[in-house]
Amino acid sequence: MESLSCLVLRPAAPTRLSAPRIPQMAASRSSAFLSSFAFLSPVDYQFPRTTAKLALKPTKASASTVSTTPSTTTTVTSTATACTKKVLVPIGFGTEEMEAVILVDVLRRAGAEVMVASVEPQLEIQASGGTRLVADTAISTCSDHVFDLVALPGGMPGSVRLRDCEILKKITSKQAEEKRLYGGISTAPAVALLPWGLLRRKRTTCHPAFFDKLPTFYAVKSNLQVSGELTTSQGPGTSFMFALALVEQLFGESVAKEIGELLFMHSDDDKPRTEEFNKVDWAVSHTPHVLVPVANGSEEIEVVTIVDILRRAKVDVVVASVEKSVTVLASQGVKFVADKLIGDAAESIYDLIILPGGVAGTERLRKSRILKKLLKEQDESGRIYGAVCSSPTVLSKHGLLKGKKATAHPRAITELANAVDGPKVVIDGKLITSRGLATVLDFALAIVSKFFGHARARSVAEGLVFEYPRSLKI
């Protein structure tokens, strides 16, 4: 039975790592598959000559099919997943929420049975950006399980909390001893895996701010590093490539490629990252106030990524449920607990309202009379609104896209009158839209740039370890 994790999203002043840019090192051996995705260039990953074939060997039965159910959150099923792969993702106080949620979401899409385990005395923990996560189980219940993969998210002090958990140390050490897959992202390699002695003779990368903690000879300045059973990566901005590399090792290249395409990680070098029409100034004289409505079936990657990045930029974000309860079940089985109900949120005025995607969630957002009224008032007052994935169709059905250019998920873009197919993000005056999923990093950073300027967006992107244009032209 697929497990559920619960997220309580509350405004908080996040404490974040800054990331000095690290020059990339040329790969000794690259995967043609991985380099086809936008998050991976030939210098983004490192595969040692002696281990690359082993770590990235495709499963023999890798022919895959995609569910035909109309959905923007399709899960790939294949003969490679006939034997369910069990994955452990531990979390603790201060775990980085983007890394944890993207990892869980992507692995579940591939067909893995993901268990989220708390290393704290209680199941509920507060993540590094103020998000509250409630694990599926306590780490103490995992001791007798055999996992195909143990993957540690980063974040501070989350990595310290993982490091100090003796049960997790034993589980991960046994995983390494028995030559099963394990890995860590961001601060986890340097703060947890290194003290446990699990990086010996392994080429490793981590968050740039902790790079000097790694053994000099085996430290690799790359966004992704695979060394035998160990996979490491640098930060929230490399979470998709980290998760996808793990999918490839668990299920094979065919499944990983299909997941990457579903997430929009494929490279469109000939198309602009962001295209803007009818340019206007978004700057405000106060801290921007942003509303993110959520519903049962909302896409969790989009909600968590948008909220996380905007809070990093010091935006005041309110997450509001359009359901009767603040607890919302998202599209990949993750539970969100919003800050408040939409009726209570409607008492305030927002500089920006953003609708996340997810087919079922989009339909429930469309049916909310209170949200419809808020969006109409937002438009009439000349304030900003936006949508990602399938939710631009909500704006269209409410008459809020008349004469405006927008983009959306490929399965929804045909419903838009003035669709722009190509850019990840489209801005038209005080409207902003995106294709969704992996493109929401660009979407959220574009919002930061419009509110605060390109320099602030660049600073946030560096903390994420996410490649972002140096010039104002995006």
XYZ file of C-alpha atoms in Angstrom:
474
model
C 0.000 0.000 0.000
C 1.396 3.367 -0.950
C 2.345 5.500 2.026
C 1.324 9.068 2.596
C 3.259 12.007 3.917
C 1.659 15.108 5.340
C 2.840 18.681 4.881
C 1.689 21.611 6.959
C 2.514 24.795 5.096
C 2.894 27.868 7.284
C 4.581 31.184 6.625
C 8.014 31.285 8.187
C 11.250 33.188 7.879
C 13.487 30.493 6.390
C 17.123 30.101 7.319
C 18.922 29.216 4.108
C 22.347 28.256 2.841
C 24.098 30.522 0.370
C 25.855 28.833 -2.492
C 29.097 30.136 -3.938
C 29.260 29.119 -7.574
C 31.536 26.172 -8.177
C 33.081 25.697 -11.626
C 32.038 22.418 -13.166
C 34.556 19.669 -13.956
C 34.487 17.809 -17.245
C 32.933 14.344 -16.937
C 35.156 11.342 -17.423
C 32.232 9.392 -18.865
C 28.759 10.679 -19.616
C 25.384 9.153 -20.246
C 23.785 10.197 -23.522
C 20.413 9.735 -21.827
C 21.090 12.068 -18.910
C 22.573 14.800 -21.080
C 19.301 15.032 -23.032
C 17.570 16.754 -20.136
C 17.568 20.453 -19.422
C 18.932 20.041 -15.896
C 21.956 18.110 -17.146
C 24.725 19.328 -19.387
C 27.839 17.252 -20.142
C 29.554 18.927 -17.170
C 26.739 18.429 -14.665
C 27.432 14.838 -13.704
C 30.367 12.539 -13.034
C 30.541 8.802 -13.657
C 33.783 6.993 -12.710
C 35.009 4.673 -15.470
C 34.900 1.666 -13.183
C 31.351 2.159 -11.892
C 29.234 3.986 -14.461
C 27.949 0.869 -16.223
C 27.076 -0.791 -12.934
C 25.294 2.188 -11.445
C 23.312 3.104 -14.545
C 22.672 -0.305 -16.105
C 19.140 -0.390 -17.547
C 16.785 -3.134 -16.435
C 16.419 -5.753 -19.171
C 12.641 -5.544 -19.199
C 12.445 -1.780 -19.495
C 9.662 -1.300 -22.026
C 7.204 1.027 -20.375
C 3.718 2.271 -20.924
C 1.972 5.351 -19.662
C -1.494 5.336 -18.157
C -4.053 6.690 -20.608
C -6.111 8.335 -17.885
C -6.293 12.076 -18.690
C -3.956 13.574 -16.147
C -1.011 15.925 -15.948
C 0.450 13.807 -13.144
C 0.880 10.524 -14.999
C 2.761 7.711 -13.283
C 4.862 5.444 -15.476
C 4.238 1.715 -15.150
C 6.451 -0.930 -16.686
C 7.481 -4.548 -16.509
C 10.555 -3.247 -14.705
C 8.332 -2.300 -11.763
C 6.716 -5.738 -11.458
C 8.980 -6.290 -8.453
C 8.271 -3.223 -6.324
C 11.313 -1.219 -5.304
C 11.259 -0.105 -1.660
C 12.766 3.276 -0.833
C 13.462 4.949 2.516
C 13.476 8.756 2.723
C 14.278 9.874 6.304
C 13.369 13.364 7.518
C 14.107 15.393 10.621
C 13.764 18.890 12.019
C 15.222 21.247 9.402
C 15.043 18.904 6.400
C 14.893 20.804 3.079
C 11.321 20.447 1.861
C 11.925 20.780 -1.885
C 14.522 18.015 -1.791
C 12.319 15.680 0.248
C 9.080 16.242 -1.700
C 10.628 16.156 -5.181
C 12.484 12.960 -4.268
C 9.323 11.271 -2.956
C 7.141 12.502 -5.820
C 9.482 11.475 -8.649
C 10.236 8.044 -7.173
C 6.522 7.348 -6.676
C 5.836 8.349 -10.272
C 8.343 5.696 -11.326
C 6.496 3.064 -9.303
C 8.632 2.912 -6.143
C 7.103 2.244 -2.733
C 8.455 5.203 -0.767
C 8.502 5.223 3.027
C 9.009 8.623 4.673
C 10.402 8.070 8.191
C 10.913 10.598 10.982
C 14.128 10.470 13.018
C 12.467 12.628 15.687
C 10.449 11.365 18.693
C 7.313 12.538 16.874
C 6.186 12.061 13.268
C 5.640 15.758 12.605
C 8.718 17.843 11.879
C 9.271 21.432 10.770
C 11.338 21.674 7.612
C 13.977 24.297 6.873
C 11.614 26.704 5.115
C 8.792 26.510 7.645
C 6.905 23.630 6.011
C 5.718 21.002 8.498
C 6.052 17.404 7.365
C 4.399 14.425 9.011
C 6.194 11.187 8.187
C 4.546 7.889 7.340
C 6.300 6.159 10.214
C 9.026 6.429 12.843
C 12.545 5.384 11.868
C 12.427 2.718 14.609
C 9.888 0.744 12.554
C 12.279 0.542 9.593
C 15.090 -1.478 11.166
C 13.846 -4.844 9.902
C 13.024 -3.654 6.384
C 15.228 -4.302 3.376
C 15.350 -1.274 1.084
C 16.456 -1.067 -2.515
C 17.430 2.557 -1.875
C 18.043 4.812 1.116
C 18.072 8.478 0.033
C 18.845 11.331 2.423
C 17.503 14.836 1.728
C 19.626 17.750 2.932
C 18.838 20.953 4.793
C 20.166 22.356 8.046
C 19.861 21.359 10.789
C 18.039 18.439 9.128
C 21.260 16.699 8.092
C 22.582 16.953 11.652
C 19.401 15.356 12.957
C 19.800 12.517 10.435
C 23.478 12.106 11.353
C 22.704 11.795 15.058
C 20.109 9.052 14.541
C 21.782 5.733 15.405
C 19.009 3.652 13.831
C 19.347 5.480 10.517
C 23.125 5.152 10.691
C 22.825 1.360 11.093
C 20.262 1.068 8.287
C 22.363 3.121 5.862
C 25.638 1.435 6.849
C 24.084 -1.986 6.255
C 22.767 -0.711 2.922
C 26.319 0.199 1.873
C 27.842 -3.028 3.205
C 25.368 -5.130 1.239
C 26.003 -3.132 -1.955
C 22.503 -1.721 -2.236
C 21.820 1.813 -3.429
C 22.139 4.797 -1.094
C 22.652 8.513 -1.552
C 22.372 12.031 -0.236
C 21.801 15.528 -1.560
C 22.887 19.005 -0.497
C 24.334 18.949 3.054
C 23.602 15.247 3.673
C 26.801 13.836 2.086
C 29.173 16.043 4.115
C 27.184 16.232 7.349
C 25.746 12.695 7.620
C 27.325 10.206 5.198
C 30.919 11.379 5.772
C 30.923 10.981 9.599
C 29.338 7.543 9.137
C 32.301 6.494 7.021
C 30.146 5.859 3.946
C 32.127 8.062 1.545
C 35.396 6.112 1.734
C 36.992 5.762 -1.693
C 33.831 7.258 -3.234
C 33.783 10.273 -5.492
C 31.281 12.649 -3.953
C 29.653 16.036 -4.377
C 27.489 18.125 -2.013
C 26.177 21.653 -1.453
C 28.866 24.185 -2.443
C 28.815 25.741 1.047
C 29.945 22.368 2.496
C 32.267 21.284 -0.273
C 35.413 21.940 1.768
C 34.249 19.328 4.294
C 34.665 16.509 1.757
C 37.947 14.579 1.387
C 39.915 16.597 -1.183
C 40.998 13.708 -3.407
C 37.483 12.291 -3.836
C 35.528 15.575 -3.913
C 33.977 16.266 -7.322
C 32.702 19.690 -8.363
C 29.615 18.542 -10.232
C 25.856 18.784 -9.798
C 25.494 15.000 -9.745
C 27.948 12.215 -8.906
C 27.416 8.470 -9.179
C 30.099 6.284 -7.602
C 29.129 2.621 -7.396
C 26.079 2.295 -5.144
C 26.444 5.913 -3.937
C 24.717 8.855 -5.627
C 25.208 12.440 -4.416
C 23.990 15.828 -5.610
C 24.259 19.500 -4.684
C 20.979 21.099 -3.628
C 17.271 21.861 -4.138
C 17.922 23.035 -7.691
C 19.462 19.669 -8.584
C 16.750 17.589 -6.866
C 15.097 16.572 -10.129
C 18.333 15.276 -11.656
C 19.193 13.508 -8.384
C 15.788 11.793 -8.266
C 15.935 10.918 -11.952
C 19.402 9.346 -11.596
C 18.018 7.190 -8.785
C 15.017 6.206 -10.934
C 17.393 5.109 -13.694
C 19.379 2.938 -11.292
C 16.229 1.363 -9.840
C 14.132 0.903 -12.973
C 16.384 1.430 -15.983
C 16.999 4.081 -18.593
C 13.678 3.698 -20.398
C 11.573 4.445 -17.320
C 13.829 7.319 -16.243
C 13.659 8.882 -19.694
C 9.872 8.688 -19.705
C 9.639 10.221 -16.230
C 12.009 13.012 -17.270
C 9.849 13.838 -20.268
C 6.671 13.830 -18.161
C 8.339 16.299 -15.781
C 9.468 18.561 -18.674
C 13.140 18.019 -17.943
C 13.991 17.605 -21.623
C 16.119 20.342 -23.128
C 14.644 22.919 -25.526
C 17.800 24.898 -26.232
C 16.268 26.608 -29.243
C 13.386 28.011 -27.198
C 13.495 30.875 -24.668
C 13.320 30.109 -20.951
C 10.877 32.965 -20.342
C 8.979 35.110 -22.843
C 7.370 38.396 -21.790
C 4.723 40.482 -23.553
C 3.319 43.913 -22.634
C 5.968 44.441 -19.983
C 4.868 46.274 -16.822
C 6.503 46.911 -13.456
C 5.501 44.547 -10.617
C 7.535 46.204 -7.843
C 5.671 47.090 -4.637
C 6.694 49.270 -1.701
C 5.974 46.548 0.852
C 6.690 42.857 1.320
C 4.762 41.108 -1.481
C 1.720 39.225 -0.199
C 0.994 36.046 -2.199
C -1.888 33.562 -2.043
C -1.494 29.938 -3.173
C -4.894 28.147 -3.151
C -4.748 24.339 -2.894
C -7.280 21.530 -3.276
C -7.481 17.765 -3.171
C -5.444 16.657 -6.185
C -3.159 19.678 -6.378
C 0.336 18.857 -7.635
C 2.659 18.767 -4.601
C 5.886 19.507 -6.470
C 4.380 22.744 -7.756
C 2.948 23.879 -4.421
C 6.069 23.130 -2.364
C 8.533 24.498 -4.937
C 6.671 27.754 -5.499
C 6.127 28.337 -1.776
C 9.713 27.402 -0.870
C 11.362 29.652 -3.471
C 9.126 32.647 -2.769
C 9.784 32.355 0.975
C 13.522 32.216 0.284
C 13.072 35.594 -1.429
C 11.291 36.904 1.702
C 7.816 36.925 0.149
C 4.845 36.569 2.535
C 3.061 33.433 1.274
C -0.329 32.151 2.430
C -1.473 28.646 1.439
C -5.283 28.354 1.530
C -7.480 25.278 1.124
C -10.629 25.463 -0.986
C -11.852 22.285 0.726
C -13.949 22.113 3.915
C -10.791 21.095 5.763
C -7.311 22.606 5.773
C -5.968 19.102 5.139
C -5.568 18.380 1.430
C -4.580 15.155 -0.336
C -2.304 16.002 -3.256
C -1.925 14.227 -6.583
C 0.934 11.879 -5.657
C -0.401 10.899 -2.236
C 1.231 13.660 -0.218
C -0.946 15.444 2.327
C -0.818 19.212 2.744
C -2.257 21.098 5.674
C -2.835 24.661 4.516
C -2.381 27.799 6.610
C -6.098 28.560 6.490
C -9.342 27.974 4.620
C -10.019 30.029 1.510
C -12.896 31.839 3.253
C -10.526 33.159 5.910
C -7.845 33.954 3.327
C -10.382 35.998 1.334
C -10.371 38.649 4.068
C -6.953 39.868 2.877
C -5.711 41.559 -0.299
C -2.910 39.875 -2.250
C -0.349 41.270 -4.650
C -0.347 37.939 -6.478
C -2.562 34.842 -6.579
C -0.972 31.658 -7.983
C -2.927 28.537 -8.937
C -0.975 25.236 -8.824
C -1.793 22.417 -11.237
C -2.859 18.784 -10.951
C -5.947 17.751 -12.953
C -8.240 16.892 -10.027
C -6.993 19.860 -8.034
C -7.514 22.225 -10.957
C -11.148 21.180 -11.278
C -11.762 21.719 -7.574
C -10.122 25.154 -7.738
C -12.403 26.012 -10.648
C -15.478 25.076 -8.621
C -14.594 27.326 -5.675
C -16.918 30.344 -5.735
C -14.792 32.207 -3.210
C -11.639 31.722 -5.289
C -13.481 32.784 -8.448
C -14.550 35.990 -6.720
C -10.999 36.618 -5.494
C -9.590 36.144 -8.996
C -12.207 38.456 -10.553
C -11.399 41.155 -7.977
C -7.686 40.625 -8.583
C -8.158 41.278 -12.296
C -10.533 44.242 -11.847
C -8.121 45.880 -9.377
C -5.192 45.515 -11.747
C -3.302 43.167 -9.457
C -1.235 40.164 -10.542
C -2.377 36.553 -10.948
C -0.874 33.407 -12.414
C -1.239 29.680 -12.936
C 0.852 26.626 -13.792
C 0.358 23.230 -15.412
C -3.377 22.605 -16.051
C -4.679 25.495 -13.929
C -4.452 28.207 -16.645
C -7.687 26.570 -17.858
C -9.333 27.835 -14.658
C -8.368 31.390 -15.577
C -9.632 30.815 -19.116
C -13.019 29.496 -17.969
C -13.394 32.494 -15.651
C -12.738 34.860 -18.565
C -9.390 36.049 -17.178
C -7.262 35.239 -20.227
C -9.131 37.338 -22.805
C -6.611 39.042 -25.062
C -3.712 37.617 -23.014
C -0.955 35.239 -24.016
C -0.369 32.229 -21.791
C 1.096 28.737 -21.667
C 0.077 25.538 -19.882
C 0.654 21.805 -19.683
C 0.645 20.315 -23.220
C -2.601 18.472 -22.427
C -4.283 21.727 -21.407
C -2.731 24.260 -23.780
C -5.253 23.519 -26.550
C -7.960 25.013 -24.326
C -6.254 28.419 -24.359
C -7.180 30.961 -27.045
C -3.832 32.785 -27.224
C -1.484 29.981 -26.258
C 2.287 30.345 -26.534
C 3.842 26.908 -26.901
C 7.585 26.736 -26.275
C 8.809 28.882 -23.373
C 8.763 27.409 -19.875
C 7.244 30.641 -18.554
C 5.070 33.247 -20.272
C 4.434 36.713 -18.793
C 1.820 39.050 -20.278
C 1.463 42.250 -18.286
C 0.249 41.165 -14.869
C -0.356 37.547 -15.834
C 2.245 34.786 -15.448
C 1.843 31.147 -16.530
C 4.022 28.059 -16.810
C 3.946 24.497 -18.150
C 4.298 23.210 -14.571
C 6.258 20.440 -12.799
C 10.027 20.958 -13.272
C 9.442 24.333 -14.962
C 8.067 25.823 -11.732
C 11.623 26.636 -10.596
C 11.874 29.076 -13.515
C 8.310 30.220 -12.832
C 8.974 31.052 -9.168
C 12.307 32.724 -9.951
C 10.643 34.805 -12.669
C 8.204 36.060 -10.009
C 11.110 36.918 -7.696
C 12.785 38.793 -10.554
C 9.634 40.777 -11.334
C 9.067 41.753 -7.700
C 12.648 42.420 -6.599
C 14.865 42.489 -9.672
C 17.156 40.038 -11.411
C 19.896 40.240 -8.773
C 17.569 38.874 -6.063
C 16.461 36.037 -8.352
C 20.109 35.191 -9.110
C 20.898 35.142 -5.386
C 18.004 32.785 -4.626
C 18.966 30.562 -7.560
C 22.542 30.284 -6.290
C 21.296 29.157 -2.892
C 19.243 26.511 -4.680
C 22.244 25.508 -6.839
C 20.105 26.157 -9.900
C 21.463 27.550 -13.163
C 19.887 30.919 -13.868
C 20.765 33.533 -16.526
C 23.377 36.123 -15.551
C 21.802 38.844 -17.678
C 18.421 40.501 -17.296
C 17.352 38.999 -20.593
C 15.610 35.762 -19.623
